[in-house]
């Protein structure tokens, strides 16, 4: 999502083998004060710290609505053309994905699939999360190229340059017949989280660094398996898990300086 092109893969919070261990601090290049502008410090610090999560979601929605659109006929032709190319690209790796459990991991490998004017590698984390939730909730293999086309029509921000509006993900799952609860307050979510092991999945959208917006926003899916919760598409080539609870994953991110923006609980 936002600013992902600024984010190296190694900089993302991950579900580590030792979730209590935070990544080592990295030295930052010190520049003369004369080279610093007002906008960059504002984006780095003030946006994550001063904007409420609800307001940040509102800004992303506003950017989606404000994005200029092509005439419907022209847009349809472009989406159809990309769908054919994406379907062909996904077909070449579908067998391996199914053999590995059917979930999409390691987003960086998807630089051959388009999402608007961007690629799935750079801006497709929300679409991947939608795919993984559907896989976890239904046991079926969704048509990933069709999912991309669906969100190109209704959820892209700036032609995919800034990813997908998280609010459209909530609407999408509700249209699929699921019950969806949205939280923008982590403490409220943890307090209300049920421990009953019913069939459910989660979508987590967060700042990669709660003190630096320029390190981007990422979205992941969490599914419930027979032996616990699994975290998908967070930097590894395999899912991380099992975890004993969704709360363990959320708190792990907090220890690693990520900042939760929204949590969707999807259930049947």
mmCIF file of C-alpha atoms in Angstrom:
data_model
loop_
_atom_site.group_PDB
_atom_site.id
_atom_site.type_symbol
_atom_site.label_atom_id
_atom_site.label_comp_id
_atom_site.label_asym_id
_atom_site.label_seq_id
_atom_site.Cartn_x
_atom_site.Cartn_y
_atom_site.Cartn_z
ATOM 1 C CA UNK A 1 0.000 0.000 0.000
ATOM 2 C CA UNK A 2 1.119 3.583 0.689
ATOM 3 C CA UNK A 3 4.800 4.186 0.138
ATOM 4 C CA UNK A 4 5.658 0.545 -0.413
ATOM 5 C CA UNK A 5 8.216 1.476 -3.042
ATOM 6 C CA UNK A 6 10.215 3.080 -0.224
ATOM 7 C CA UNK A 7 10.162 -0.146 1.757
ATOM 8 C CA UNK A 8 12.878 -2.741 1.339
ATOM 9 C CA UNK A 9 11.735 -6.277 2.046
ATOM 10 C CA UNK A 10 14.145 -6.576 4.960
ATOM 11 C CA UNK A 11 12.532 -3.544 6.650
ATOM 12 C CA UNK A 12 9.061 -5.061 7.068
ATOM 13 C CA UNK A 13 7.977 -6.390 10.439
ATOM 14 C CA UNK A 14 7.782 -10.155 10.163
ATOM 15 C CA UNK A 15 6.457 -13.036 12.177
ATOM 16 C CA UNK A 16 9.832 -14.244 13.453
ATOM 17 C CA UNK A 17 10.798 -17.513 15.045
ATOM 18 C CA UNK A 18 11.406 -15.513 18.185
ATOM 19 C CA UNK A 19 8.569 -12.952 18.237
ATOM 20 C CA UNK A 20 10.001 -11.178 21.290
ATOM 21 C CA UNK A 21 13.190 -10.201 19.501
ATOM 22 C CA UNK A 22 13.017 -6.859 17.737
ATOM 23 C CA UNK A 23 15.097 -6.163 14.615
ATOM 24 C CA UNK A 24 18.350 -4.256 15.169
ATOM 25 C CA UNK A 25 18.212 -0.516 14.831
ATOM 26 C CA UNK A 26 19.550 0.862 11.549
ATOM 27 C CA UNK A 27 21.718 3.946 11.311
ATOM 28 C CA UNK A 28 20.122 6.794 9.387
ATOM 29 C CA UNK A 29 22.053 9.167 7.178
ATOM 30 C CA UNK A 30 22.356 12.582 8.799
ATOM 31 C CA UNK A 31 21.750 15.455 6.409
ATOM 32 C CA UNK A 32 22.399 19.171 6.895
ATOM 33 C CA UNK A 33 19.440 21.062 8.261
ATOM 34 C CA UNK A 34 19.330 23.206 5.166
ATOM 35 C CA UNK A 35 18.347 20.167 3.088
ATOM 36 C CA UNK A 36 15.428 19.228 5.247
ATOM 37 C CA UNK A 37 11.991 20.335 4.172
ATOM 38 C CA UNK A 38 8.774 20.526 6.129
ATOM 39 C CA UNK A 39 6.862 17.806 4.277
ATOM 40 C CA UNK A 40 9.201 14.873 4.862
ATOM 41 C CA UNK A 41 9.386 15.201 8.676
ATOM 42 C CA UNK A 42 5.602 15.666 8.704
ATOM 43 C CA UNK A 43 5.046 12.463 6.743
ATOM 44 C CA UNK A 44 7.603 10.543 8.751
ATOM 45 C CA UNK A 45 6.419 11.420 12.225
ATOM 46 C CA UNK A 46 3.275 13.510 12.479
ATOM 47 C CA UNK A 47 1.003 11.409 10.264
ATOM 48 C CA UNK A 48 1.361 8.138 12.214
ATOM 49 C CA UNK A 49 1.428 9.922 15.584
ATOM 50 C CA UNK A 50 -1.140 12.679 15.147
ATOM 51 C CA UNK A 51 -3.752 11.196 12.828
ATOM 52 C CA UNK A 52 -6.251 8.802 14.319
ATOM 53 C CA UNK A 53 -6.606 5.471 12.559
ATOM 54 C CA UNK A 54 -10.164 6.330 11.550
ATOM 55 C CA UNK A 55 -8.969 9.558 9.953
ATOM 56 C CA UNK A 56 -6.176 7.752 8.113
ATOM 57 C CA UNK A 57 -8.740 5.327 6.686
ATOM 58 C CA UNK A 58 -10.816 8.328 5.674
ATOM 59 C CA UNK A 59 -7.840 9.855 3.852
ATOM 60 C CA UNK A 60 -7.230 6.621 1.928
ATOM 61 C CA UNK A 61 -10.901 6.490 0.998
ATOM 62 C CA UNK A 62 -10.758 10.102 -0.143
ATOM 63 C CA UNK A 63 -7.722 9.410 -2.303
ATOM 64 C CA UNK A 64 -9.550 6.507 -3.919
ATOM 65 C CA UNK A 65 -12.624 8.611 -4.665
ATOM 66 C CA UNK A 66 -10.489 11.493 -5.936
ATOM 67 C CA UNK A 67 -8.515 9.273 -8.308
ATOM 68 C CA UNK A 68 -9.416 10.171 -11.866
ATOM 69 C CA UNK A 69 -11.007 7.352 -13.848
ATOM 70 C CA UNK A 70 -11.034 6.552 -17.532
ATOM 71 C CA UNK A 71 -14.317 6.241 -19.418
ATOM 72 C CA UNK A 72 -16.004 2.951 -18.514
ATOM 73 C CA UNK A 73 -15.481 1.385 -21.944
ATOM 74 C CA UNK A 74 -11.772 2.203 -22.063
ATOM 75 C CA UNK A 75 -11.269 1.130 -18.461
ATOM 76 C CA UNK A 76 -13.043 -2.148 -19.143
ATOM 77 C CA UNK A 77 -10.784 -2.896 -22.101
ATOM 78 C CA UNK A 78 -7.634 -2.224 -20.086
ATOM 79 C CA UNK A 79 -8.813 -4.327 -17.136
ATOM 80 C CA UNK A 80 -9.753 -7.143 -19.511
ATOM 81 C CA UNK A 81 -6.347 -7.017 -21.160
ATOM 82 C CA UNK A 82 -4.569 -7.107 -17.807
ATOM 83 C CA UNK A 83 -6.832 -9.935 -16.633
ATOM 84 C CA UNK A 84 -5.709 -12.177 -19.500
ATOM 85 C CA UNK A 85 -2.039 -11.463 -18.846
ATOM 86 C CA UNK A 86 -2.442 -11.921 -15.076
ATOM 87 C CA UNK A 87 -4.370 -15.172 -15.503
ATOM 88 C CA UNK A 88 -1.574 -16.553 -17.667
ATOM 89 C CA UNK A 89 1.100 -15.467 -15.179
ATOM 90 C CA UNK A 90 -0.764 -16.949 -12.207
ATOM 91 C CA UNK A 91 -1.426 -20.224 -14.024
ATOM 92 C CA UNK A 92 2.321 -20.752 -14.292
ATOM 93 C CA UNK A 93 2.707 -20.744 -10.493
ATOM 94 C CA UNK A 94 -0.707 -22.091 -9.414
ATOM 95 C CA UNK A 95 0.494 -25.686 -9.079
ATOM 96 C CA UNK A 96 3.309 -24.710 -6.714
ATOM 97 C CA UNK A 97 1.010 -22.489 -4.645
ATOM 98 C CA UNK A 98 -1.449 -25.355 -4.170
ATOM 99 C CA UNK A 99 1.391 -27.732 -3.288
ATOM 100 C CA UNK A 100 2.563 -25.269 -0.624
ATOM 101 C CA UNK A 101 -0.873 -25.130 0.997
ATOM 102 C CA UNK A 102 -2.808 -22.956 -1.408
ATOM 103 C CA UNK A 103 -1.940 -19.574 0.128
ATOM 104 C CA UNK A 104 -0.013 -16.768 -1.540
ATOM 105 C CA UNK A 105 3.185 -15.879 0.259
ATOM 106 C CA UNK A 106 6.216 -13.791 -0.695
ATOM 107 C CA UNK A 107 4.688 -10.887 -2.565
ATOM 108 C CA UNK A 108 8.057 -9.886 -4.022
ATOM 109 C CA UNK A 109 7.838 -12.761 -6.502
ATOM 110 C CA UNK A 110 4.786 -11.239 -8.221
ATOM 111 C CA UNK A 111 6.474 -8.575 -10.308
ATOM 112 C CA UNK A 112 5.058 -10.126 -13.498
ATOM 113 C CA UNK A 113 1.433 -9.424 -12.558
ATOM 114 C CA UNK A 114 -0.105 -5.991 -13.018
ATOM 115 C CA UNK A 115 -2.337 -4.094 -10.623
ATOM 116 C CA UNK A 116 -3.471 -0.982 -12.411
ATOM 117 C CA UNK A 117 -0.343 0.922 -13.421
ATOM 118 C CA UNK A 118 1.657 -0.804 -10.693
ATOM 119 C CA UNK A 119 2.576 -4.444 -10.056
ATOM 120 C CA UNK A 120 1.261 -6.890 -7.485
ATOM 121 C CA UNK A 121 4.751 -6.905 -6.012
ATOM 122 C CA UNK A 122 4.584 -3.208 -5.136
ATOM 123 C CA UNK A 123 0.887 -2.579 -4.517
ATOM 124 C CA UNK A 124 -0.950 -5.873 -4.267
ATOM 125 C CA UNK A 125 -0.812 -6.754 -0.581
ATOM 126 C CA UNK A 126 -4.539 -6.102 -0.011
ATOM 127 C CA UNK A 127 -5.552 -8.257 -2.974
ATOM 128 C CA UNK A 128 -3.247 -11.028 -1.741
ATOM 129 C CA UNK A 129 -4.828 -10.720 1.711
ATOM 130 C CA UNK A 130 -8.303 -11.054 0.154
ATOM 131 C CA UNK A 131 -7.171 -14.172 -1.716
ATOM 132 C CA UNK A 132 -5.698 -15.743 1.438
ATOM 133 C CA UNK A 133 -8.816 -15.012 3.487
ATOM 134 C CA UNK A 134 -11.047 -16.635 0.854
ATOM 135 C CA UNK A 135 -8.711 -19.611 0.699
ATOM 136 C CA UNK A 136 -8.749 -19.991 4.483
ATOM 137 C CA UNK A 137 -12.509 -19.538 4.842
ATOM 138 C CA UNK A 138 -13.669 -21.704 1.925
ATOM 139 C CA UNK A 139 -10.847 -24.146 1.294
ATOM 140 C CA UNK A 140 -11.083 -23.326 -2.416
ATOM 141 C CA UNK A 141 -8.491 -21.710 -4.659
ATOM 142 C CA UNK A 142 -9.820 -18.286 -5.707
ATOM 143 C CA UNK A 143 -9.291 -16.857 -9.174
ATOM 144 C CA UNK A 144 -6.503 -14.436 -8.286
ATOM 145 C CA UNK A 145 -6.576 -12.645 -11.640
ATOM 146 C CA UNK A 146 -10.312 -12.081 -11.202
ATOM 147 C CA UNK A 147 -9.726 -10.696 -7.699
ATOM 148 C CA UNK A 148 -7.208 -8.244 -9.113
ATOM 149 C CA UNK A 149 -9.705 -7.123 -11.758
ATOM 150 C CA UNK A 150 -12.413 -6.752 -9.101
ATOM 151 C CA UNK A 151 -10.326 -4.388 -6.980
ATOM 152 C CA UNK A 152 -9.078 -2.531 -10.046
ATOM 153 C CA UNK A 153 -12.716 -1.613 -10.697
ATOM 154 C CA UNK A 154 -13.589 -0.606 -7.163
ATOM 155 C CA UNK A 155 -10.676 -0.268 -4.745
ATOM 156 C CA UNK A 156 -7.513 1.105 -6.356
ATOM 157 C CA UNK A 157 -5.929 4.303 -5.105
ATOM 158 C CA UNK A 158 -4.243 6.357 -7.841
ATOM 159 C CA UNK A 159 -4.413 3.548 -10.404
ATOM 160 C CA UNK A 160 -2.817 1.147 -7.947
ATOM 161 C CA UNK A 161 0.130 3.402 -7.188
ATOM 162 C CA UNK A 162 -0.948 3.595 -3.544
ATOM 163 C CA UNK A 163 -2.516 0.156 -3.363
ATOM 164 C CA UNK A 164 -6.114 -0.446 -2.288
ATOM 165 C CA UNK A 165 -8.586 1.338 -0.029
ATOM 166 C CA UNK A 166 -8.944 -0.913 3.069
ATOM 167 C CA UNK A 167 -12.590 0.143 3.358
ATOM 168 C CA UNK A 168 -13.345 -1.540 0.050
ATOM 169 C CA UNK A 169 -11.984 -4.804 1.420
ATOM 170 C CA UNK A 170 -14.576 -4.726 4.191
ATOM 171 C CA UNK A 171 -17.366 -4.107 1.667
ATOM 172 C CA UNK A 172 -16.048 -6.887 -0.567
ATOM 173 C CA UNK A 173 -16.113 -9.529 2.172
ATOM 174 C CA UNK A 174 -19.609 -8.510 3.233
ATOM 175 C CA UNK A 175 -20.779 -8.906 -0.365
ATOM 176 C CA UNK A 176 -19.320 -12.414 -0.324
ATOM 177 C CA UNK A 177 -21.699 -13.277 2.511
ATOM 178 C CA UNK A 178 -19.284 -13.026 5.442
ATOM 179 C CA UNK A 179 -19.795 -11.210 8.708
ATOM 180 C CA UNK A 180 -17.169 -8.477 9.119
ATOM 181 C CA UNK A 181 -16.200 -6.557 12.246
ATOM 182 C CA UNK A 182 -13.778 -3.643 11.946
ATOM 183 C CA UNK A 183 -11.528 -2.315 14.710
ATOM 184 C CA UNK A 184 -9.280 0.728 14.630
ATOM 185 C CA UNK A 185 -8.365 0.427 18.311
ATOM 186 C CA UNK A 186 -6.035 -2.461 19.125
ATOM 187 C CA UNK A 187 -6.898 -2.516 22.832
ATOM 188 C CA UNK A 188 -10.610 -2.678 22.066
ATOM 189 C CA UNK A 189 -9.998 -5.515 19.630
ATOM 190 C CA UNK A 190 -7.942 -7.533 22.107
ATOM 191 C CA UNK A 191 -10.528 -6.967 24.834
ATOM 192 C CA UNK A 192 -13.368 -8.188 22.623
ATOM 193 C CA UNK A 193 -11.559 -10.995 20.863
ATOM 194 C CA UNK A 194 -13.322 -14.272 21.393
ATOM 195 C CA UNK A 195 -11.278 -17.358 22.149
ATOM 196 C CA UNK A 196 -13.815 -19.742 20.601
ATOM 197 C CA UNK A 197 -12.137 -21.525 17.706
ATOM 198 C CA UNK A 198 -14.865 -20.933 15.146
ATOM 199 C CA UNK A 199 -13.999 -20.519 11.477
ATOM 200 C CA UNK A 200 -12.703 -17.008 11.016
ATOM 201 C CA UNK A 201 -9.900 -15.008 9.466
ATOM 202 C CA UNK A 202 -8.400 -11.569 9.913
ATOM 203 C CA UNK A 203 -7.012 -8.757 7.795
ATOM 204 C CA UNK A 204 -4.433 -6.530 9.477
ATOM 205 C CA UNK A 205 -3.450 -3.170 7.979
ATOM 206 C CA UNK A 206 -0.572 -1.376 9.685
ATOM 207 C CA UNK A 207 2.244 1.143 9.424
ATOM 208 C CA UNK A 208 5.486 -0.777 8.946
ATOM 209 C CA UNK A 209 7.008 1.727 11.351
ATOM 210 C CA UNK A 210 4.619 3.651 13.591
ATOM 211 C CA UNK A 211 7.074 6.577 13.668
ATOM 212 C CA UNK A 212 7.860 6.775 9.952
ATOM 213 C CA UNK A 213 5.158 6.776 7.296
ATOM 214 C CA UNK A 214 7.781 6.636 4.537
ATOM 215 C CA UNK A 215 8.425 3.001 5.433
ATOM 216 C CA UNK A 216 4.986 2.243 4.100
ATOM 217 C CA UNK A 217 1.733 0.561 5.011
ATOM 218 C CA UNK A 218 1.261 -3.161 4.621
ATOM 219 C CA UNK A 219 -1.739 -5.499 4.767
ATOM 220 C CA UNK A 220 -1.647 -9.185 5.700
ATOM 221 C CA UNK A 221 -4.109 -11.999 6.290
ATOM 222 C CA UNK A 222 -4.297 -14.314 9.284
ATOM 223 C CA UNK A 223 -6.119 -17.626 8.949
ATOM 224 C CA UNK A 224 -7.069 -20.269 11.473
ATOM 225 C CA UNK A 225 -5.731 -23.776 10.916
ATOM 226 C CA UNK A 226 -6.257 -26.965 12.872
ATOM 227 C CA UNK A 227 -3.307 -26.226 15.151
ATOM 228 C CA UNK A 228 -3.489 -22.440 15.464
ATOM 229 C CA UNK A 229 -3.287 -19.141 13.603
ATOM 230 C CA UNK A 230 -1.102 -18.559 10.549
ATOM 231 C CA UNK A 231 0.238 -15.243 9.257
ATOM 232 C CA UNK A 232 0.477 -14.911 5.478
ATOM 233 C CA UNK A 233 2.536 -12.739 3.108
ATOM 234 C CA UNK A 234 4.719 -11.010 5.646
ATOM 235 C CA UNK A 235 8.098 -11.418 4.019
ATOM 236 C CA UNK A 236 8.653 -15.166 4.189
ATOM 237 C CA UNK A 237 8.243 -17.809 1.516
ATOM 238 C CA UNK A 238 6.072 -19.784 3.935
ATOM 239 C CA UNK A 239 3.356 -18.734 6.361
ATOM 240 C CA UNK A 240 4.444 -17.967 9.914
ATOM 241 C CA UNK A 241 2.833 -20.039 12.640
ATOM 242 C CA UNK A 242 1.132 -21.644 14.297
ATOM 243 C CA UNK A 243 0.362 -18.965 16.878
ATOM 244 C CA UNK A 244 -1.813 -19.631 19.882
ATOM 245 C CA UNK A 245 -4.004 -16.579 19.336
ATOM 246 C CA UNK A 246 -4.511 -13.606 17.050
ATOM 247 C CA UNK A 247 -3.586 -11.421 20.010
ATOM 248 C CA UNK A 248 -0.100 -12.929 20.029
ATOM 249 C CA UNK A 249 0.391 -11.789 16.429
ATOM 250 C CA UNK A 250 -0.949 -8.280 17.077
ATOM 251 C CA UNK A 251 1.269 -7.813 20.129
ATOM 252 C CA UNK A 252 4.261 -9.130 18.195
ATOM 253 C CA UNK A 253 3.784 -6.362 15.637
ATOM 254 C CA UNK A 254 3.547 -3.812 18.428
ATOM 255 C CA UNK A 255 6.895 -4.942 19.837
ATOM 256 C CA UNK A 256 8.436 -4.577 16.381
ATOM 257 C CA UNK A 257 7.423 -0.882 16.062
ATOM 258 C CA UNK A 258 4.557 -1.485 13.636
ATOM 259 C CA UNK A 259 1.394 0.531 14.187
ATOM 260 C CA UNK A 260 -2.002 -1.086 13.618
ATOM 261 C CA UNK A 261 -4.417 0.972 11.548
ATOM 262 C CA UNK A 262 -7.303 -1.457 11.205
ATOM 263 C CA UNK A 263 -8.208 -5.050 11.969
ATOM 264 C CA UNK A 264 -10.993 -6.871 10.142
ATOM 265 C CA UNK A 265 -12.447 -10.011 11.719
ATOM 266 C CA UNK A 266 -14.147 -12.078 9.034
ATOM 267 C CA UNK A 267 -16.421 -14.939 10.040
ATOM 268 C CA UNK A 268 -19.145 -17.098 8.540
#
